[in-house]
mmCIF file of C-alpha atoms in Angstrom:
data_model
loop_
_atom_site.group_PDB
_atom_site.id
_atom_site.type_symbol
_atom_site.label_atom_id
_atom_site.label_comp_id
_atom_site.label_asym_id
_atom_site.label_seq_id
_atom_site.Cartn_x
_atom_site.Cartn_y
_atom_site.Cartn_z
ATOM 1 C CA UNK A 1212 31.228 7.173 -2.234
ATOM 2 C CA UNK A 1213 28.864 10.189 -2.721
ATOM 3 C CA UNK A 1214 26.852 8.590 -4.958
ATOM 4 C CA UNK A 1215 26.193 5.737 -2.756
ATOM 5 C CA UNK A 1216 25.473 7.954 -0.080
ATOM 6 C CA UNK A 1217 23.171 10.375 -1.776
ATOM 7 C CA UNK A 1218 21.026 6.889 -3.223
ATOM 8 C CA UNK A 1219 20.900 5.993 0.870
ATOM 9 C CA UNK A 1220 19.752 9.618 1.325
ATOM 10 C CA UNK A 1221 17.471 9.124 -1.316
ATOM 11 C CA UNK A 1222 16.022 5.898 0.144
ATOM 12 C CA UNK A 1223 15.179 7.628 3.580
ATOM 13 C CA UNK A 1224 13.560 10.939 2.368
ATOM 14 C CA UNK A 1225 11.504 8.892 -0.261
ATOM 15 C CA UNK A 1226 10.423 6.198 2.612
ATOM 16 C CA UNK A 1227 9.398 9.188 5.131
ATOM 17 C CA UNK A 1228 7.502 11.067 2.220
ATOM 18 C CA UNK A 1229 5.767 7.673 1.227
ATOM 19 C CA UNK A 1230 4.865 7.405 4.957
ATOM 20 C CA UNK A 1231 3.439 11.241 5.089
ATOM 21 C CA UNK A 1232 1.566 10.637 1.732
ATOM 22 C CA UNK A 1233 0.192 7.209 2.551
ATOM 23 C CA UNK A 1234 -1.278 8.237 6.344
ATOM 24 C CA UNK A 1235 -2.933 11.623 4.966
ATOM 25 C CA UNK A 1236 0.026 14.070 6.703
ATOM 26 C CA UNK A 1237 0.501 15.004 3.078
ATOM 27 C CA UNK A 1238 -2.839 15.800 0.965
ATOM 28 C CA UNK A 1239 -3.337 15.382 -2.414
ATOM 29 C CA UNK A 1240 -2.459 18.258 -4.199
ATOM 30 C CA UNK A 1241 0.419 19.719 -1.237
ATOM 31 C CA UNK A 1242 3.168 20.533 -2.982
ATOM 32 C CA UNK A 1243 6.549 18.841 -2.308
ATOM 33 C CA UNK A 1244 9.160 21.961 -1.920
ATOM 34 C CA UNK A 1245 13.066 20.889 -2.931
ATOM 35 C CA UNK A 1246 14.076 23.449 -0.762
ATOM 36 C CA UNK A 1247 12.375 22.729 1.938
ATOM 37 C CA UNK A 1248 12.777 19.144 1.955
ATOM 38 C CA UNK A 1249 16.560 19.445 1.347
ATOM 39 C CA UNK A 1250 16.817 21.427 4.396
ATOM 40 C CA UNK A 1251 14.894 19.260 6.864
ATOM 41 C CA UNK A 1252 16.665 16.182 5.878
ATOM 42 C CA UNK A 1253 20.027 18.155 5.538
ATOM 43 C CA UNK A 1254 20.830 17.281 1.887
ATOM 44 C CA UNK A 1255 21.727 18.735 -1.349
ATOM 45 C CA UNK A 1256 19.195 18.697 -3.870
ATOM 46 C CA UNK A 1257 20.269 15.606 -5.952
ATOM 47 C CA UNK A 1258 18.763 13.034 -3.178
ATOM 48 C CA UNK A 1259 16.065 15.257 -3.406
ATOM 49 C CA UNK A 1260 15.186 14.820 -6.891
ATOM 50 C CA UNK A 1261 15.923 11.396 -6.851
ATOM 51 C CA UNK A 1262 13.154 10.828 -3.899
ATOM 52 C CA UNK A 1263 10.997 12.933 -5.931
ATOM 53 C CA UNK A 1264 11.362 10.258 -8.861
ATOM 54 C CA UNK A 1265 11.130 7.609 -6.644
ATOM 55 C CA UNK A 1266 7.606 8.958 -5.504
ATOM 56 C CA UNK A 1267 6.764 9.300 -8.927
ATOM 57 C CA UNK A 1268 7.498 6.027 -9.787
ATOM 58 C CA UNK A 1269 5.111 4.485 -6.988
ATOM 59 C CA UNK A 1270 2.523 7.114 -7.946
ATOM 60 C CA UNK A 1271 2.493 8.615 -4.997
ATOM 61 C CA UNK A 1272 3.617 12.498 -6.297
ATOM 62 C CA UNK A 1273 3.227 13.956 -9.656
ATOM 63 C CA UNK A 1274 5.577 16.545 -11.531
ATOM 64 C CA UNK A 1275 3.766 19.298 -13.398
ATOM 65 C CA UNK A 1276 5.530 21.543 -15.772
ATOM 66 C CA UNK A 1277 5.698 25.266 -14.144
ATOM 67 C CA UNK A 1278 4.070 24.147 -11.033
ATOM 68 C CA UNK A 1279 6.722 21.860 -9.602
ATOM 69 C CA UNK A 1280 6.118 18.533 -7.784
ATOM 70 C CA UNK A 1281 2.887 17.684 -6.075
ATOM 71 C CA UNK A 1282 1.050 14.811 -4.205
ATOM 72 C CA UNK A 1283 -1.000 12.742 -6.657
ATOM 73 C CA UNK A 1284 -4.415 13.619 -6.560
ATOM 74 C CA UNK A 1285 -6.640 9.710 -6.618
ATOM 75 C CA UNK A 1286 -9.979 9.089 -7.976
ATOM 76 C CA UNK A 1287 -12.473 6.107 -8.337
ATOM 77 C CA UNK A 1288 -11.156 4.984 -11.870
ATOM 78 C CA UNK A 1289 -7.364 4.957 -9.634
ATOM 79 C CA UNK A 1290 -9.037 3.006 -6.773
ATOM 80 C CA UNK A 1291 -9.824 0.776 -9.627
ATOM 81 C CA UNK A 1292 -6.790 0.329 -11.777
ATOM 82 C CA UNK A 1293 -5.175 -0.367 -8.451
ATOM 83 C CA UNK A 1294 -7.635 -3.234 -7.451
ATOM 84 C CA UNK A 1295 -7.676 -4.583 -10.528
ATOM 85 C CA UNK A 1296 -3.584 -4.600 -10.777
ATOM 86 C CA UNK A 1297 -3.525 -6.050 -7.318
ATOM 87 C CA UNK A 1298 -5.991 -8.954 -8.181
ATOM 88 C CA UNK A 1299 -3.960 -10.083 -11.315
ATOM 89 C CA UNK A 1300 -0.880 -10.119 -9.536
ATOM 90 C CA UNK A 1301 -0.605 -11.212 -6.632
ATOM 91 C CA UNK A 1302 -2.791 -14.608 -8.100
ATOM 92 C CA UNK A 1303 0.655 -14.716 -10.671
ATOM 93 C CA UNK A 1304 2.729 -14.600 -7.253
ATOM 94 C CA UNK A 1305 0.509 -17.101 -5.099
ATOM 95 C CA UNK A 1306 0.525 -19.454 -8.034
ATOM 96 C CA UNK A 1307 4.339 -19.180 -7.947
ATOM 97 C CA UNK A 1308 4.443 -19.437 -4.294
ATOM 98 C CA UNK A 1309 1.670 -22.491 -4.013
ATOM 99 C CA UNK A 1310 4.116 -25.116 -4.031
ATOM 100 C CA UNK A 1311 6.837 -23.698 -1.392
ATOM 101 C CA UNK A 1312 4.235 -23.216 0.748
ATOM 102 C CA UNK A 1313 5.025 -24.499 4.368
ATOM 103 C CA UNK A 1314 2.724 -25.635 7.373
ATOM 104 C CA UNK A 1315 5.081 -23.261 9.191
ATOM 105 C CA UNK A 1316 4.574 -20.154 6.966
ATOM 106 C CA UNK A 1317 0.794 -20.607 6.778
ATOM 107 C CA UNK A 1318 0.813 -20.398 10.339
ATOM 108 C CA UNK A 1319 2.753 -17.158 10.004
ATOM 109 C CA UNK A 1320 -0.234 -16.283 7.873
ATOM 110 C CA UNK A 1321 -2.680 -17.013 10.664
ATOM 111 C CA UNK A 1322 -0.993 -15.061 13.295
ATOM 112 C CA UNK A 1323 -0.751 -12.446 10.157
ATOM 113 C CA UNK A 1324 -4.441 -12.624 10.213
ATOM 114 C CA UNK A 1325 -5.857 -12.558 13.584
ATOM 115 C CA UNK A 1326 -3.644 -9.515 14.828
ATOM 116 C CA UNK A 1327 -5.721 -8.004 11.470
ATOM 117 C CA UNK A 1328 -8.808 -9.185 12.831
ATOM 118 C CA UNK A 1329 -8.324 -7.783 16.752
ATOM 119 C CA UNK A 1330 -6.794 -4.767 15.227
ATOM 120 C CA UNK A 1331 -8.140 -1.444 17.028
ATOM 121 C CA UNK A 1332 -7.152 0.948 14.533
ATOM 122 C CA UNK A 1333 -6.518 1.066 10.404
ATOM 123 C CA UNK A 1334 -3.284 1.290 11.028
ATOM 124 C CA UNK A 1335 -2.130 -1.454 12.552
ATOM 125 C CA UNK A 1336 -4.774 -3.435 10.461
ATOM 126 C CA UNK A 1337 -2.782 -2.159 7.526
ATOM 127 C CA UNK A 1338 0.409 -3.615 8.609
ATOM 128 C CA UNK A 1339 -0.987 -7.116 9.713
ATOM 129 C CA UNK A 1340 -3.119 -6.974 6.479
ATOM 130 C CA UNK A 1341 -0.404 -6.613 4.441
ATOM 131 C CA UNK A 1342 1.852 -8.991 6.260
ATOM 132 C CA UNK A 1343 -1.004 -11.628 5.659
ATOM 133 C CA UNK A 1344 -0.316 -10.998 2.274
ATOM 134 C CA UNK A 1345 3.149 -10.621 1.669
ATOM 135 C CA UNK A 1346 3.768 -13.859 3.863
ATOM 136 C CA UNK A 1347 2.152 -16.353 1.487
ATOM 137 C CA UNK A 1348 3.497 -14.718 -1.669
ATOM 138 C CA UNK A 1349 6.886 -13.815 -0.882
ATOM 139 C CA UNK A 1350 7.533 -17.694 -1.654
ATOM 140 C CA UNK A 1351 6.660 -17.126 -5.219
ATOM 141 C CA UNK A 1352 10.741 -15.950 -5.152
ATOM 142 C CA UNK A 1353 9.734 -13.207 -8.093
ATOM 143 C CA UNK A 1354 11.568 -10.428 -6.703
ATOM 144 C CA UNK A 1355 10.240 -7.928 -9.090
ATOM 145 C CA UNK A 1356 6.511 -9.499 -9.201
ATOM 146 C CA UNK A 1357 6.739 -8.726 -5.267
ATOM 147 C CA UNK A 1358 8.071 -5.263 -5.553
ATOM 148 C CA UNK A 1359 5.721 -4.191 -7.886
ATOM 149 C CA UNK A 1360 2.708 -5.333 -5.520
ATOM 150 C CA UNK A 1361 4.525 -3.749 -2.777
ATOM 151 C CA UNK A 1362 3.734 -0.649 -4.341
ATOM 152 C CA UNK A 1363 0.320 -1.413 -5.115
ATOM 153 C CA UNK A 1364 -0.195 -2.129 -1.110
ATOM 154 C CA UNK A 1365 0.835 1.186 -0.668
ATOM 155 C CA UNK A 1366 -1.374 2.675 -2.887
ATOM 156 C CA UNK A 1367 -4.225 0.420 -1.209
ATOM 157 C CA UNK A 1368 -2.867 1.687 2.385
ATOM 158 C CA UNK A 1369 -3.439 5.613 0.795
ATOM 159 C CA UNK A 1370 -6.922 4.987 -0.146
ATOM 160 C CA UNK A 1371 -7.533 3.214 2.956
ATOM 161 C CA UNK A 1372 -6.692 5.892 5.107
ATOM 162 C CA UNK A 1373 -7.919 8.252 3.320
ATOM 163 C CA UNK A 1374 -11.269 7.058 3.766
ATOM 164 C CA UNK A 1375 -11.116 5.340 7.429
ATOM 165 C CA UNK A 1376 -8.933 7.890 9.531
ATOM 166 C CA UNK A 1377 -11.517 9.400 11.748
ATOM 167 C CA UNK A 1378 -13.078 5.739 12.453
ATOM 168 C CA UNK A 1379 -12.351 2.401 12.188
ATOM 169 C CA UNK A 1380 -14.276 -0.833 13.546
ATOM 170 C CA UNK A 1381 -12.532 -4.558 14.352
ATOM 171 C CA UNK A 1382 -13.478 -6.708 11.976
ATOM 172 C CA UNK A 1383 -12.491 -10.509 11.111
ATOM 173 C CA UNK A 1384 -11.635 -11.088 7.567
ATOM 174 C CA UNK A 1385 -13.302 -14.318 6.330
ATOM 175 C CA UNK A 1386 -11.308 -14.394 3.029
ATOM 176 C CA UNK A 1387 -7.989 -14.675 4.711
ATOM 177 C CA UNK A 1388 -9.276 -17.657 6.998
ATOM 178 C CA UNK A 1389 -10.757 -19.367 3.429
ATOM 179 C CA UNK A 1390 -7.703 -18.920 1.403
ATOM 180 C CA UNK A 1391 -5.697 -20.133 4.460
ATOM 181 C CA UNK A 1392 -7.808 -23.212 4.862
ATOM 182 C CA UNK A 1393 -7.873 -23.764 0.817
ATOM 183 C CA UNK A 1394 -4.149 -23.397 0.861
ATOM 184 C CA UNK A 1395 -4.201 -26.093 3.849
ATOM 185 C CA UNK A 1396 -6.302 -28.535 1.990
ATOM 186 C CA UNK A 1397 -3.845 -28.384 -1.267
ATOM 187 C CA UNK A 1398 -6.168 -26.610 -3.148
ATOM 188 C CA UNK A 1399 -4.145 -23.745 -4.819
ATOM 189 C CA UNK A 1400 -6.481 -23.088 -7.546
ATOM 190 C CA UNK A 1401 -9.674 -22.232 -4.941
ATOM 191 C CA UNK A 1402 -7.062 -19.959 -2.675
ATOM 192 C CA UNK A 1403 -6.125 -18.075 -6.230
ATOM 193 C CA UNK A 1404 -9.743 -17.545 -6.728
ATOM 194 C CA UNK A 1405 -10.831 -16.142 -3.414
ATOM 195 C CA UNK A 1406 -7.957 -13.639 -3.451
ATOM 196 C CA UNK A 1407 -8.544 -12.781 -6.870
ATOM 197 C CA UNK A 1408 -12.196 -11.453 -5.526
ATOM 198 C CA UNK A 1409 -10.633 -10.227 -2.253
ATOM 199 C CA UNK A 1410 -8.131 -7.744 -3.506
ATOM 200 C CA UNK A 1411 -10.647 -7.013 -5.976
ATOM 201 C CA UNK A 1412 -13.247 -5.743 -4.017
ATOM 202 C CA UNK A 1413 -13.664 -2.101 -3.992
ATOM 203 C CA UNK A 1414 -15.868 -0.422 -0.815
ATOM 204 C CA UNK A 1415 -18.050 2.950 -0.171
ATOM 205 C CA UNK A 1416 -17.840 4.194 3.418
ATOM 206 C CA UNK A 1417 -19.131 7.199 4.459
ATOM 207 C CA UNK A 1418 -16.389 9.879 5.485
ATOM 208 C CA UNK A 1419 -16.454 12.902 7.953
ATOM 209 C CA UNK A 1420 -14.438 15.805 7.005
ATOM 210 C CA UNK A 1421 -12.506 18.120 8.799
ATOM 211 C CA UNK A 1422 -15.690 20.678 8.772
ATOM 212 C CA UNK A 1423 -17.995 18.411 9.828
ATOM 213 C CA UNK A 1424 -19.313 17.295 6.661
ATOM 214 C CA UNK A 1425 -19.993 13.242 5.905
ATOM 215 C CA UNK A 1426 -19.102 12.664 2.165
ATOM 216 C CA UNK A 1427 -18.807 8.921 0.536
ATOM 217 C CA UNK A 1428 -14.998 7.473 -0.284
ATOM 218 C CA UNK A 1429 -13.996 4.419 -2.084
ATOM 219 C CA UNK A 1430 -11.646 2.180 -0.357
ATOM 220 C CA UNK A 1431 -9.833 -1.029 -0.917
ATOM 221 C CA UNK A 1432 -10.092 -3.293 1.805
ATOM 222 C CA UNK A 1433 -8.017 -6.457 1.278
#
């Protein structure tokens, strides 16, 4: 019964700390006190640890010998890896998914889309971005394929908002209309292909920071 309990503590204090990480409330390089974590969330330090792993595991926090564990630090080659992951893997899932693929969940997809595209702030593009997504691969019924990109979204979601918090423009994302309309026509293949260079694409926007200074960040938008 503990043990059950202390994995559902787990679960909540690694989801909130995901959250903190991913919107920018915790930098890179903050460091992630047991002690102080155990006493806001009221637990002992085992659900502690096991969020910290958790964490670790989605690359959001790194442990460092002597220095404890911190928030993970990203960098271009990161932005990368994680673009590069996304593309090959969520092509494996929509292959999967291609032929479970219903009028009813493209449509899904398009109301996915357009709340993206009338968005008024990265956040809630985020969320409707990422619907869009899971929604036409979550047929691919790979539960492990999906987790894994779940992770990668968040990832995506970090760099995102690390580089568009203090501005953010509505925008309508053609490659979501032209994989939906490839997916329409039957042609699975073409829909791989234009998400493949989607979640690929990497982005430079300029950034201000908190002293006033405008410095360049790469992003994932996709």
């Amino acid at each position: 019964m503990n043990k059950e309990r202390d994995d559902t503590l787990a679960s909540r204090i690694s989801r909130v700390l995901a959250e903190r990480i991913i919107s920018g409330v915790l930098p890179p390089g903050e460091r992630l006190r047991q002690d102080h974590v155990a006493e806001e969330f009221g637990a002992s330090h085992v659900p502690v640890r096991e969020a910290f792993r958790r964490l670790e595991a989605q690359g959001l926090a790194v442990s460092e010998p002597r220095r404890g564990v911190r928030v993970a630090a990203f960098d271009l080659k990161e932005v990368r890896e994680v673009a590069e992951m996304r593309a090959a893997l969520e092509v494996l899932a929509l292959r999967h998914a291609v032929p479970h693929l219903t009028p009813a969940i493209l449509d899904r997809a398009e109301e996915a889309t357009a709340a993206a595209d009338s968005s008024r702030d990265v956040r809630s593009w985020e969320a409707a971005n990422r619907a869009f997504h899971r929604i036409i691969l979550e047929p691919c019924g790979m539960p492990r394929l999906l987790a894994a990109i779940d992770d990668l979204h968040a990832a995506s979601a970090r760099f995102l908002f690390s580089a568009w918090r203090s501005s953010w423009e509505a925008r309508t994302d053609h490659d979501h209309r032209a994989i939906l309309a490839a997916l329409r026509q039957g042609k699975g293949e073409e829909a791989a292909a234009i998400l493949e260079r989607h979640v690929g694409w990497i982005g430079k926007t300029p950034v201000r920071t908190a002293a006033g200074e405008v410095r360049e960040a790469f992003s994932i938008v996709g």
